[in-house]
GROMACS .gro file of C-alpha atoms in nm:
model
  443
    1UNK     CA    1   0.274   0.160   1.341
    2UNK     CA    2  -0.063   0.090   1.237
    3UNK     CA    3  -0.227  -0.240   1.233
    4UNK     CA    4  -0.412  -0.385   0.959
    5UNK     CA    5  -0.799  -0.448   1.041
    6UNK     CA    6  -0.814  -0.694   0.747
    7UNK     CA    7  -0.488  -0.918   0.847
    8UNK     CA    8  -0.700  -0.908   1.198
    9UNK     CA    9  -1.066  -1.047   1.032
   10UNK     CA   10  -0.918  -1.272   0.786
   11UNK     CA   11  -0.855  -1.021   0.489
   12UNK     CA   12  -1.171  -0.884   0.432
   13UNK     CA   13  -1.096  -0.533   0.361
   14UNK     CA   14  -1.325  -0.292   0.561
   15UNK     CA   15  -1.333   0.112   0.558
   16UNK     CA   16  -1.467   0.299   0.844
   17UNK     CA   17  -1.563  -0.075   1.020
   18UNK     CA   18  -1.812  -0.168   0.711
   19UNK     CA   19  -1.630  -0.446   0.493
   20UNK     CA   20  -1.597  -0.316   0.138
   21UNK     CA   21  -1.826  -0.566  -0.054
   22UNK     CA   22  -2.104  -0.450   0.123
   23UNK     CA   23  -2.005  -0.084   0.037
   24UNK     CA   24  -1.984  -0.194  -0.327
   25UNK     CA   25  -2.324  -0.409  -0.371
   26UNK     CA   26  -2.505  -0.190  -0.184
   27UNK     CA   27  -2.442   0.110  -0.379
   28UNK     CA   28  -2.444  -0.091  -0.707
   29UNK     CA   29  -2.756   0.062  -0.882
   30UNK     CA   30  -2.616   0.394  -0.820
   31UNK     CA   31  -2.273   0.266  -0.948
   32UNK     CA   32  -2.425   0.081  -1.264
   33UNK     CA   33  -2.592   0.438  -1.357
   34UNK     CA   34  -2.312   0.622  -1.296
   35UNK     CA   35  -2.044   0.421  -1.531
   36UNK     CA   36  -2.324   0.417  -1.740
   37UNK     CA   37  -2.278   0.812  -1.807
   38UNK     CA   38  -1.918   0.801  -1.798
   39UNK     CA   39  -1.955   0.563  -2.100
   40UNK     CA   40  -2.168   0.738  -2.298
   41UNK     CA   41  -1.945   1.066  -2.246
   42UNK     CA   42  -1.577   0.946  -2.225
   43UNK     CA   43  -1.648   0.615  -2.498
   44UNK     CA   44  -1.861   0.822  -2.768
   45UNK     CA   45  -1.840   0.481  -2.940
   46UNK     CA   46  -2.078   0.355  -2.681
   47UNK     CA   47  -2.358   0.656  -2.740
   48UNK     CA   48  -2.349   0.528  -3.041
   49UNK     CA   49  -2.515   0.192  -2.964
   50UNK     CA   50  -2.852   0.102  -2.960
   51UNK     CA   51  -3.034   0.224  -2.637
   52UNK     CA   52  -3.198  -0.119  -2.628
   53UNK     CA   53  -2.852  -0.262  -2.570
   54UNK     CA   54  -2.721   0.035  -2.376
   55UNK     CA   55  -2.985  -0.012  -2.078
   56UNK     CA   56  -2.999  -0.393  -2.117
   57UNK     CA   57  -2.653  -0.598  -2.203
   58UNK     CA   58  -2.407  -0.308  -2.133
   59UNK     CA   59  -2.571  -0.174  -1.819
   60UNK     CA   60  -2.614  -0.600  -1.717
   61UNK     CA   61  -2.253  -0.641  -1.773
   62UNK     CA   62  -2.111  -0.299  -1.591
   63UNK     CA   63  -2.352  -0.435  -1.275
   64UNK     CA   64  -2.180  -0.788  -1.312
   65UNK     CA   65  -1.831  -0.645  -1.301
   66UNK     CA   66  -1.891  -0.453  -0.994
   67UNK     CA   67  -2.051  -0.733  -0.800
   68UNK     CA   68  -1.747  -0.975  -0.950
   69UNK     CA   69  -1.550  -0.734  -0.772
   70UNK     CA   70  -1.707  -0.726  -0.458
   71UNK     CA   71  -1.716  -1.092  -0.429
   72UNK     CA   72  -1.330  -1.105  -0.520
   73UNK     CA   73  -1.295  -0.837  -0.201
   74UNK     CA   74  -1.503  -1.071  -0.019
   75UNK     CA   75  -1.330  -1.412  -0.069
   76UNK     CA   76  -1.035  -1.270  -0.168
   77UNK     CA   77  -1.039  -1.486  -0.470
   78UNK     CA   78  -1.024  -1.399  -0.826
   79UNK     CA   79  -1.307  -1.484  -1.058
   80UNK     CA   80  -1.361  -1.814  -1.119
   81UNK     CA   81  -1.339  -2.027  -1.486
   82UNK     CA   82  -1.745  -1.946  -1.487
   83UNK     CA   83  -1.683  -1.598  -1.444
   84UNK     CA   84  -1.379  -1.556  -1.655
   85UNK     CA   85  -1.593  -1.734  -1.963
   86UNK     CA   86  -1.898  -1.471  -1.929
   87UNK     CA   87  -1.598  -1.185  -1.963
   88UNK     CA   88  -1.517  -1.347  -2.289
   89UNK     CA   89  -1.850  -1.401  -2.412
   90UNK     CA   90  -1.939  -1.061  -2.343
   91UNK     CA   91  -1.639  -0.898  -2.485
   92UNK     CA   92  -1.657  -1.132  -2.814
   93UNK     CA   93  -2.006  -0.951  -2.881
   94UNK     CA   94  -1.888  -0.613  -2.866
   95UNK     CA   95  -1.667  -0.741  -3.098
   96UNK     CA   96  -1.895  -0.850  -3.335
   97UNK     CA   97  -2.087  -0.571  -3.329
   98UNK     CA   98  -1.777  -0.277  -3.389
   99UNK     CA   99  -1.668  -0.159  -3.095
  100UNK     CA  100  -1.330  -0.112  -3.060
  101UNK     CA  101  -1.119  -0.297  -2.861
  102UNK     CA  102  -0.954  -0.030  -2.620
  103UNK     CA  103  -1.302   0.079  -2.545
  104UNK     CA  104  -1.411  -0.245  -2.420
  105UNK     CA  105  -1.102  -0.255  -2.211
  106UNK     CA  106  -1.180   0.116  -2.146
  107UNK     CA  107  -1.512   0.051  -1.998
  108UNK     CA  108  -1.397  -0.224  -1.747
  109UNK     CA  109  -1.154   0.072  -1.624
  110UNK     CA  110  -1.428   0.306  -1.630
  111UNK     CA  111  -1.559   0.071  -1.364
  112UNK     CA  112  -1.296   0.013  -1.164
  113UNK     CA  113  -1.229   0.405  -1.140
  114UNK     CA  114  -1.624   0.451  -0.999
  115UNK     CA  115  -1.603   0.224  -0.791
  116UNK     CA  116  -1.279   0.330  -0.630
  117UNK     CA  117  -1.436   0.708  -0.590
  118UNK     CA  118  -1.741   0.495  -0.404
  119UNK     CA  119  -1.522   0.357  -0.144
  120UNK     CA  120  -1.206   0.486  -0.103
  121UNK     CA  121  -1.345   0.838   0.087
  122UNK     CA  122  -1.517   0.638   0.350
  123UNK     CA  123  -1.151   0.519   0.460
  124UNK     CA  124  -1.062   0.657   0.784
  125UNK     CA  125  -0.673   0.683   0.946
  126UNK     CA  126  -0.692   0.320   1.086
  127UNK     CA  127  -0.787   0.181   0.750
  128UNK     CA  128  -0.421   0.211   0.633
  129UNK     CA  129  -0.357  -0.181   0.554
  130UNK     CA  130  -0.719  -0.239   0.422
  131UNK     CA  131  -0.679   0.101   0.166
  132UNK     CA  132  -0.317  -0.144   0.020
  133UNK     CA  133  -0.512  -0.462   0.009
  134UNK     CA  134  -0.850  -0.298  -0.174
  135UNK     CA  135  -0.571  -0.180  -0.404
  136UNK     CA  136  -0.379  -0.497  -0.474
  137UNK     CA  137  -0.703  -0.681  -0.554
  138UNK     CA  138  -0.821  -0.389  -0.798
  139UNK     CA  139  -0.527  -0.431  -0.993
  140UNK     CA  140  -0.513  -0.797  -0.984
  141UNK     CA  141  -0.932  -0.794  -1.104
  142UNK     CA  142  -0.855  -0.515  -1.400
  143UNK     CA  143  -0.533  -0.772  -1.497
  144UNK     CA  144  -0.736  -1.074  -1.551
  145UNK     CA  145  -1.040  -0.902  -1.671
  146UNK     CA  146  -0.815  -0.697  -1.957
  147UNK     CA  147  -0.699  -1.065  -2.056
  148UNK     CA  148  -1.034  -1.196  -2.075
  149UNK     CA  149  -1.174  -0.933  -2.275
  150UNK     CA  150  -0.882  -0.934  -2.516
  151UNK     CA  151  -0.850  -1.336  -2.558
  152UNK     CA  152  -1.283  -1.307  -2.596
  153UNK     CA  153  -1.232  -1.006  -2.866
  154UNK     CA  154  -0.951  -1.161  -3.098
  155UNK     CA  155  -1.071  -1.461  -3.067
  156UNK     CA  156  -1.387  -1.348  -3.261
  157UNK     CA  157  -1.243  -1.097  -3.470
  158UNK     CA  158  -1.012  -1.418  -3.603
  159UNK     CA  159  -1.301  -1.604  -3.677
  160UNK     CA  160  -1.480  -1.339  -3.810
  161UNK     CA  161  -1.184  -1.260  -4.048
  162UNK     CA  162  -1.193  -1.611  -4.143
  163UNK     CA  163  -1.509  -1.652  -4.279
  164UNK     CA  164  -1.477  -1.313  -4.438
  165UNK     CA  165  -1.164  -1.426  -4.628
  166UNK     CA  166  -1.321  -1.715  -4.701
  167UNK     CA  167  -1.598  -1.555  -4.840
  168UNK     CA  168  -1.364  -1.321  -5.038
  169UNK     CA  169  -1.183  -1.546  -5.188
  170UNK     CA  170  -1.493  -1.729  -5.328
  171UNK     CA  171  -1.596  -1.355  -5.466
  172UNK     CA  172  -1.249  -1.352  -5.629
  173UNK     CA  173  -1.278  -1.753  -5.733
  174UNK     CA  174  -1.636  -1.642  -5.874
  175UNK     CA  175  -1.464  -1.318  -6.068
  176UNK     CA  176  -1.184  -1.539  -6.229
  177UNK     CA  177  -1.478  -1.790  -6.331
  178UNK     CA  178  -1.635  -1.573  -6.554
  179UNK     CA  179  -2.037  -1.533  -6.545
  180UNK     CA  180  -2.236  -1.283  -6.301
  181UNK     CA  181  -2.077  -1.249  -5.925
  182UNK     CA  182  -2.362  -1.070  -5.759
  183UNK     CA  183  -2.462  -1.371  -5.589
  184UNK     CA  184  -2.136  -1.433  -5.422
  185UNK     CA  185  -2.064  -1.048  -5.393
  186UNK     CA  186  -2.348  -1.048  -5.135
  187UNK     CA  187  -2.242  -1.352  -4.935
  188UNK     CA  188  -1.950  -1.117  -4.897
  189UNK     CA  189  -2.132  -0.840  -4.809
  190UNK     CA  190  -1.977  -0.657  -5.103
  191UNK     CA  191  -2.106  -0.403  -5.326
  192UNK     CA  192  -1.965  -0.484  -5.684
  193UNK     CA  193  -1.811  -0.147  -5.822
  194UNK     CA  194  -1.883  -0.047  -6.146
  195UNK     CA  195  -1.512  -0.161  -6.274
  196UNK     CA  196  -1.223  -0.344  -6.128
  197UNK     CA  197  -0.844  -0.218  -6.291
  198UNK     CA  198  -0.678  -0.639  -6.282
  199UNK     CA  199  -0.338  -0.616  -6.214
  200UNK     CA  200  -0.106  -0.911  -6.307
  201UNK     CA  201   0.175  -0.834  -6.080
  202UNK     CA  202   0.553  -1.007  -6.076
  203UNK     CA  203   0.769  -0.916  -5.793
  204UNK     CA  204   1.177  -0.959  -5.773
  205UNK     CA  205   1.370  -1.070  -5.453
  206UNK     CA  206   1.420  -0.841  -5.185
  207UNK     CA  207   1.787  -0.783  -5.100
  208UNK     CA  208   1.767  -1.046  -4.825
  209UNK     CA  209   1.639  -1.344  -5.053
  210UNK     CA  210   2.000  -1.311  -5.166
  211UNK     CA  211   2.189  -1.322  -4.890
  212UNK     CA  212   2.325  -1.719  -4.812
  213UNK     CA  213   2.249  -1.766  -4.432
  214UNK     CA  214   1.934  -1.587  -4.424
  215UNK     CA  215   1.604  -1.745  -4.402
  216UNK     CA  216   1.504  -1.685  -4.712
  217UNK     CA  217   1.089  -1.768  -4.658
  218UNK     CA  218   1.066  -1.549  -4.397
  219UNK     CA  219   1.231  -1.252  -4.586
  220UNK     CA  220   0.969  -1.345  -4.856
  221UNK     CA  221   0.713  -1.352  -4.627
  222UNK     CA  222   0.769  -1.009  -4.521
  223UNK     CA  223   0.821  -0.862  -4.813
  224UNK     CA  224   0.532  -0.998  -4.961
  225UNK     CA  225   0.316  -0.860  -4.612
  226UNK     CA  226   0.457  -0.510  -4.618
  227UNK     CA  227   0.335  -0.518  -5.020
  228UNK     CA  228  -0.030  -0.629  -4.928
  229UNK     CA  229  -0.057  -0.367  -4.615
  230UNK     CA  230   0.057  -0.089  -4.904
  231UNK     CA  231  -0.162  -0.204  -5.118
  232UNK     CA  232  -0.486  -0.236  -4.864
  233UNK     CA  233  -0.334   0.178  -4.791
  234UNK     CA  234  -0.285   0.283  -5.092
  235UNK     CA  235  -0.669   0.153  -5.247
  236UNK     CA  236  -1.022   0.224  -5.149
  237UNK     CA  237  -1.287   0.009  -5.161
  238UNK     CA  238  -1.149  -0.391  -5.085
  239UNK     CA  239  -0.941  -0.494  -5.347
  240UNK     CA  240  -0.927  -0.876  -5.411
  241UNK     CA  241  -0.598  -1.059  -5.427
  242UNK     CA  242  -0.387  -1.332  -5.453
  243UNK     CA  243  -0.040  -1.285  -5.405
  244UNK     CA  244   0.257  -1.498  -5.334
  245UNK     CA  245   0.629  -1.397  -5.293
  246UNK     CA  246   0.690  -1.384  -5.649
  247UNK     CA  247   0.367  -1.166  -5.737
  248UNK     CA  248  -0.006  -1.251  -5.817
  249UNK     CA  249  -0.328  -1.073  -5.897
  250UNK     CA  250  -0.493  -0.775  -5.731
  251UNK     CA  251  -0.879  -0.626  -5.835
  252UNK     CA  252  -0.890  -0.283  -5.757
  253UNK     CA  253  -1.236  -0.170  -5.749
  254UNK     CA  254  -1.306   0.149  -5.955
  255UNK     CA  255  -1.578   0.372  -5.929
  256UNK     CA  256  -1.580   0.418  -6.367
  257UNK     CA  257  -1.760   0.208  -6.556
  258UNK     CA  258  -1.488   0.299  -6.859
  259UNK     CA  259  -1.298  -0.037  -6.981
  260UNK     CA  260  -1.040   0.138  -7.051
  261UNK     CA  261  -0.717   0.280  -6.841
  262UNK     CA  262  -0.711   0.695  -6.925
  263UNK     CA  263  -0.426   0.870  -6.858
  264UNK     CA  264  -0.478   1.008  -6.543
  265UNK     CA  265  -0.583   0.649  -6.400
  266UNK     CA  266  -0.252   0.543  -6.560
  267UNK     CA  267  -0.081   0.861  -6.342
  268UNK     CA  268  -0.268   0.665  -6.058
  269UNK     CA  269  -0.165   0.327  -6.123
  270UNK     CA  270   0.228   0.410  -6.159
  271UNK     CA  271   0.237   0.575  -5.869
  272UNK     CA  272   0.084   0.275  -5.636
  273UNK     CA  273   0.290   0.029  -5.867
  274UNK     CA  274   0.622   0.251  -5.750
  275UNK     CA  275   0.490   0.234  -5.399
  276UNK     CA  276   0.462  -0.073  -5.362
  277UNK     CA  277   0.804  -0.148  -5.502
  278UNK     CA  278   0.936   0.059  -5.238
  279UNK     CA  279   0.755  -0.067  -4.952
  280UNK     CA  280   0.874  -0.441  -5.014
  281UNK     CA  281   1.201  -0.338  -5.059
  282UNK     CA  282   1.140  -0.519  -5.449
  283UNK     CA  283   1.094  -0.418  -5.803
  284UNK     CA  284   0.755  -0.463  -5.915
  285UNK     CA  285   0.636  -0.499  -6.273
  286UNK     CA  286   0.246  -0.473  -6.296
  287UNK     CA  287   0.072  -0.515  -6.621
  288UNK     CA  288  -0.322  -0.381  -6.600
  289UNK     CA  289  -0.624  -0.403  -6.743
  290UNK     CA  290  -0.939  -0.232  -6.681
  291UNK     CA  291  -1.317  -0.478  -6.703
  292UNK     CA  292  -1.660  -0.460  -6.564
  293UNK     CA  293  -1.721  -0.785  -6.291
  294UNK     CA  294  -1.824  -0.957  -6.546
  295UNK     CA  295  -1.549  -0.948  -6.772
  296UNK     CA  296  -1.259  -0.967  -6.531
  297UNK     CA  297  -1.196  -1.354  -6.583
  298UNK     CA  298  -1.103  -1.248  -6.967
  299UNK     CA  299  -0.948  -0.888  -6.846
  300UNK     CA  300  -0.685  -1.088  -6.621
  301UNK     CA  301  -0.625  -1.313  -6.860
  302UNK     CA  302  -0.525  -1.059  -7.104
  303UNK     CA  303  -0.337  -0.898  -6.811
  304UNK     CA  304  -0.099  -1.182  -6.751
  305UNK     CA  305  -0.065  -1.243  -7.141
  306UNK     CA  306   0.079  -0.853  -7.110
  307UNK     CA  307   0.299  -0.916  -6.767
  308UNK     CA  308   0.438  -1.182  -6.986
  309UNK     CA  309   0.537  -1.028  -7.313
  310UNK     CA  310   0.645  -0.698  -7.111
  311UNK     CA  311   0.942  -0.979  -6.861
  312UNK     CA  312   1.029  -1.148  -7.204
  313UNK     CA  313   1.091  -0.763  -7.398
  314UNK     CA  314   1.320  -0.717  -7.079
  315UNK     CA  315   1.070  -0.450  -6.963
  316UNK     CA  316   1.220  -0.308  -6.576
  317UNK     CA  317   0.951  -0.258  -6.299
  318UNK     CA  318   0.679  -0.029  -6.323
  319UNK     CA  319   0.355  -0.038  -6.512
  320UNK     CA  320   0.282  -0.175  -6.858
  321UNK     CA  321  -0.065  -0.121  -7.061
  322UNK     CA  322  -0.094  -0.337  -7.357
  323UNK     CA  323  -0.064   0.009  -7.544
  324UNK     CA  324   0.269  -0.029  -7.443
  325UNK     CA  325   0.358  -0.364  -7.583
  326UNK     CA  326   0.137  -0.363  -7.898
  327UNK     CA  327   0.422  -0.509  -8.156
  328UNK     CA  328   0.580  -0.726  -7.892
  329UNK     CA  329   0.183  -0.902  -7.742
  330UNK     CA  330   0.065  -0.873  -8.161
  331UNK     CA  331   0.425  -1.100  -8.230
  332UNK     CA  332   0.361  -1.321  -7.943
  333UNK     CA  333   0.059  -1.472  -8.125
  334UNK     CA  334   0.157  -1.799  -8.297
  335UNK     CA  335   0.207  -1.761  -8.660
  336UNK     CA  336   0.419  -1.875  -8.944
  337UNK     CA  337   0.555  -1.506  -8.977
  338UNK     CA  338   0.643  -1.503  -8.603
  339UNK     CA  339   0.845  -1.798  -8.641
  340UNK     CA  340   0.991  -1.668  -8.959
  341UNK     CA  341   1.109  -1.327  -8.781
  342UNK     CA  342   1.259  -1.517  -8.517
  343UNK     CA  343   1.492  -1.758  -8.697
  344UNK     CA  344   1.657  -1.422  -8.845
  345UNK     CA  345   1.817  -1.436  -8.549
  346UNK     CA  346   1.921  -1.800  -8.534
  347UNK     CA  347   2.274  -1.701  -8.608
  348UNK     CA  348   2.299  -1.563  -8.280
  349UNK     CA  349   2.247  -1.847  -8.092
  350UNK     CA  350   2.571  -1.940  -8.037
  351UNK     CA  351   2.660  -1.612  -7.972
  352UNK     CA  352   2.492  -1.493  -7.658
  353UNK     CA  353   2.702  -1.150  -7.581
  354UNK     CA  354   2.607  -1.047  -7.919
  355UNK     CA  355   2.269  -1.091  -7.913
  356UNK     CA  356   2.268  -0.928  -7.547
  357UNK     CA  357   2.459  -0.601  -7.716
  358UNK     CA  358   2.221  -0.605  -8.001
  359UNK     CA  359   1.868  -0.587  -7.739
  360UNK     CA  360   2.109  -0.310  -7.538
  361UNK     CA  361   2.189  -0.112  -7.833
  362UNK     CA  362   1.831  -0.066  -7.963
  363UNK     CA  363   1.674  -0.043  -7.598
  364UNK     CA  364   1.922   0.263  -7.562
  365UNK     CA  365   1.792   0.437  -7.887
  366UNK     CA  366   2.125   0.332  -8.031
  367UNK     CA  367   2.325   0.521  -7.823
  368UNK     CA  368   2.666   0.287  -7.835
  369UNK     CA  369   2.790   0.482  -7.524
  370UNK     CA  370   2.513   0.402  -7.284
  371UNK     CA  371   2.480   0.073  -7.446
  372UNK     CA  372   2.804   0.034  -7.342
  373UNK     CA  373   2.764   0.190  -6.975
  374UNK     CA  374   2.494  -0.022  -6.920
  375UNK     CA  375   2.680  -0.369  -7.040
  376UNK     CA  376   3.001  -0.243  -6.857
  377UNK     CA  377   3.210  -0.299  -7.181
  378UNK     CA  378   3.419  -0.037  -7.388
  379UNK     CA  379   3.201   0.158  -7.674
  380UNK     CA  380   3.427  -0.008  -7.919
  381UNK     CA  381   3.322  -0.318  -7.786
  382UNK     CA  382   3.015  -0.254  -7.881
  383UNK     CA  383   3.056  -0.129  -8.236
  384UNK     CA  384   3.320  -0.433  -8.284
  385UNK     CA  385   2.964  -0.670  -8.151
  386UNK     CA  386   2.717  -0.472  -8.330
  387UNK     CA  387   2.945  -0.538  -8.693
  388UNK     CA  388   2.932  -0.921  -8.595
  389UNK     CA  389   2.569  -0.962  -8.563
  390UNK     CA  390   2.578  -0.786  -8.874
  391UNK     CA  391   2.795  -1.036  -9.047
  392UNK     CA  392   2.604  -1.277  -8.931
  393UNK     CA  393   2.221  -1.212  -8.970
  394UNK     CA  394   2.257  -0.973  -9.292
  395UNK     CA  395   2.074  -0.718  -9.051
  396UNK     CA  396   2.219  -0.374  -8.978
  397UNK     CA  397   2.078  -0.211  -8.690
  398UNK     CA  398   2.195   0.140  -8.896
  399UNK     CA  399   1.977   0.081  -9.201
  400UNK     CA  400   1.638   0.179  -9.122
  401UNK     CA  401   1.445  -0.058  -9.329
  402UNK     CA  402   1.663  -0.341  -9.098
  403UNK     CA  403   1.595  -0.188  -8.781
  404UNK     CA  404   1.212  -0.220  -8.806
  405UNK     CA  405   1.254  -0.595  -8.872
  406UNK     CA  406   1.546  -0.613  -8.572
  407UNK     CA  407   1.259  -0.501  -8.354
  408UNK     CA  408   0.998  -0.733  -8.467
  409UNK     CA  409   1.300  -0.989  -8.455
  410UNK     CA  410   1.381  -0.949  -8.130
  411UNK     CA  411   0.963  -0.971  -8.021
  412UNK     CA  412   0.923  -1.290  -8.198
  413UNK     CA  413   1.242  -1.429  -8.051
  414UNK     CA  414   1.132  -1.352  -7.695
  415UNK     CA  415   0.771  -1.472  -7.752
  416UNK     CA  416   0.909  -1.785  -7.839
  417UNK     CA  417   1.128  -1.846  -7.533
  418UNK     CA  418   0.952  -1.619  -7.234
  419UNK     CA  419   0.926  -1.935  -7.041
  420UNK     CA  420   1.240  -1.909  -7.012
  421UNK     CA  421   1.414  -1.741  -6.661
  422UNK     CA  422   1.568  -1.408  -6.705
  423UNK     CA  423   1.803  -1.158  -6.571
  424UNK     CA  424   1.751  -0.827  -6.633
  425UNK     CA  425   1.662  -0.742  -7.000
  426UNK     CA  426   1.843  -1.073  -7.107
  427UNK     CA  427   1.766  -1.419  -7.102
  428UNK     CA  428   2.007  -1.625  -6.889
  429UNK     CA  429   2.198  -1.770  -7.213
  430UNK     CA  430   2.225  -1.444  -7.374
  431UNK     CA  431   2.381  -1.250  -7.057
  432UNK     CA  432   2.727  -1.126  -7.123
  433UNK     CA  433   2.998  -1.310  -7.010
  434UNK     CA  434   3.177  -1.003  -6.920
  435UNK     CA  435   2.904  -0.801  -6.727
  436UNK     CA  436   3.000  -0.957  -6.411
  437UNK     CA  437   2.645  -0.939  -6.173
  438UNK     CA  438   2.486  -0.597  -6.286
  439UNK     CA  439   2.133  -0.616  -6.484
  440UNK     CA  440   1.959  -0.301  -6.740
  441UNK     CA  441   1.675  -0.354  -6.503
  442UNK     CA  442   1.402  -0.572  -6.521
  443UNK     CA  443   1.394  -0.879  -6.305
   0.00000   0.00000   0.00000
């Protein structure tokens, strides 16, 4: 069997009778130069840097590492707290200044690997136990060193990201204020784009907000994080938010300096809006608006004035343009004449199923039969509604002349109570007794 030399001097490994620290810190110039290539070729990230830094902190560092190492073959002890700290410190700069994480790690393995090819062939046959020991400690010097460097890297990149959210939000604050941004934008570091599309955004529960035994926060708190990593996929530029579980406000920067949504940016939008529905597992109504910087404090406020009017109409998920709701936002203004239009329906108060058939029927182009699909009821249920609303408004949604003013009717009514919860395109009080737990859609 073979003996081990180190067990026999105390376990200091030696190859070929010369103890391996030595090996290592006297070849360590050589070393330092020659991880120094293997950066530069194997990291590219690292040819990228300065050569300033290259030749001074990197190449300081890589020299430090191997003669950490040595001493750790030498005393057989890891690094100490001092030690350990420097890693950190070292590894939170490369972090501040870009590079990648796995590449710092990389370049500690980089290291280790030169090292190893330094040594290892001056092992001879006796050198059996020392080869197992050089090994153990290599592996116990990369495990704390990867630790290090990671707990030195995220802990900067965390405080890093906090001051940049805090400075974002302050951009966004600043945007919602009204009055020029630039001042903030560059305390961001963020170049103001010519326009930002303001979305007003309401999102429903995901399926497991509704289940009784389920944590229902956390379910909202990952719905509401697979919507924001969507939306930070499906943008460019860094859009500005602030979102809850039940929806919020996004800026989307835009490259036009047009005011106005076009068609193709409205293509655009209802595409991400439909994504994002999809990735949180939600339905997602988004009302935008389109502004310069400057006017996106007034643009989002007309935005959520549209979100509004489009959940009162009983609008389902997917975009809305005020284009969209023109009647429904114009009747939503207080007037006389909106009050007037929406005490024609008065009658139906009392009557909740009827007024739900009524929205129904005129939402399905008064089609009685899908009307009827979509309440669950028989078609002659519906016609046998339809004749009582009739009765009892003087309004016939047959007569054309009437069902202009049912329209308008049915605006004003919902402008006056959107405050109101709702289930799909009905308010609470007017859902059908008899249409069990299905919605039309909406929220």
């Amino acid at each position: 069997m073979i003996a081990s030399n180190a067990a026999a001097r105390g376990s200091v490994p030696c190859f070929g009778g010369v103890p391996v620290h030595d090996r290592l810190t006297g070849a360590a110039a050589a070393l330092e130069r020659a991880v120094m290539v293997r950066l530069v070729e194997q990291l590219p990230v690292y040819g990228r840097l300065p050569s300033e830094q290259l030749g001074g902190d990197i190449a300081k560092q890589v020299t430090r590492g191997i003669r950490s190492f040595a001493d750790m073959l030498r005393t057989g002890e890891p690094p100490d707290q001092a030690e350990q700290a420097a890693i950190r410190e070292s590894s939170a700069r490369r972090a501040d200044e870009g590079v990648p994480l796995e590449a710092v790690v990389g370049a500690y393995h980089l290291g280790a690997e030169e090292c190893a090819a330094q040594v290892f062939p001056e092992a001879e046959p006796g050198d059996f136990g020392d080869v197992l020991l050089v090994q153990r400690h290599l592996l116990a010097y990369l495990r704390l060193v990867s630790c290090a460097v990671a707990a030195g890297y995220v802990q900067e990149r965390q405080t890093a990201l906090g001051d940049e959210q805090v400075a974002l939000q302050a951009l966004l604050s600043r945007l919602l204020e009204g009055g020029s941004p630039q001042a903030a934008a560059d305390r961001a570091g963020i170049r103001l784009p010519p326009c930002y599309l303001v979305l007003s955004i309401s999102v429903g529960p995901h399926p497991d907000e509704l289940v009784p035994g389920v944590d229902h926060a956390v379910a909202a708190r990952r719905k509401l994080r697979r919507l924001r990593n969507e939306l930070q996929r499906q943008t460019g530029g860094v859009a500005l938010s602030v979102l809850s579980g039940r929806g919020g406000l996004v800026l989307v920067p835009h490259e036009s300096p047009a005011a106005v949504i076009g068609p193709g940016e409205r293509d655009r939008l209802s595409r991400l809006v439909v994504e994002l529905g999809r990735m949180c597992g939600a339905e997602v109504l988004a009302a935008a608006t389109a502004a310069p910087p400057e006017g996106v404090a007034e643009s989002a406020r007309l935005a959520g004035e549209i979100r509004e009017v489009a959940e009162a109409a009983g609008r389902g998920p997917g975009l809305c343009l005020l284009d969209d709701v023109l009647l429904e936002y114009q009747l939503s203004r207080p007037s006389p004449a909106r009050d007037g239009l929406a005490a024609l329906l008065d009658p139906l108060k009392t009557r909740p199923e009827l007024l739900a058939t009524l929205r129904t029927f005129l939402a399905c182009g008064l089609d009685r039969r899908r009307a009827a699909a979509l309440l669950q009821v028989h078609p002659n249920t519906v016609d046998y509604r339809l004749r009582k609303a009739t009765d009892l408004t003087g309004l016939d949604a047959a007569r054309g002349a009437d069902l202009v003013t049912l329209h308008a009717a049915l605006a004003a009514h919902d402008a006056t109570r959107h405050d109101e919860p709702r289930v799909g395109p009905h308010t609470r009080s007017e859902r059908p007794a008899d249409a069990g737990t299905r919605t039309a859609g909406g929220f």
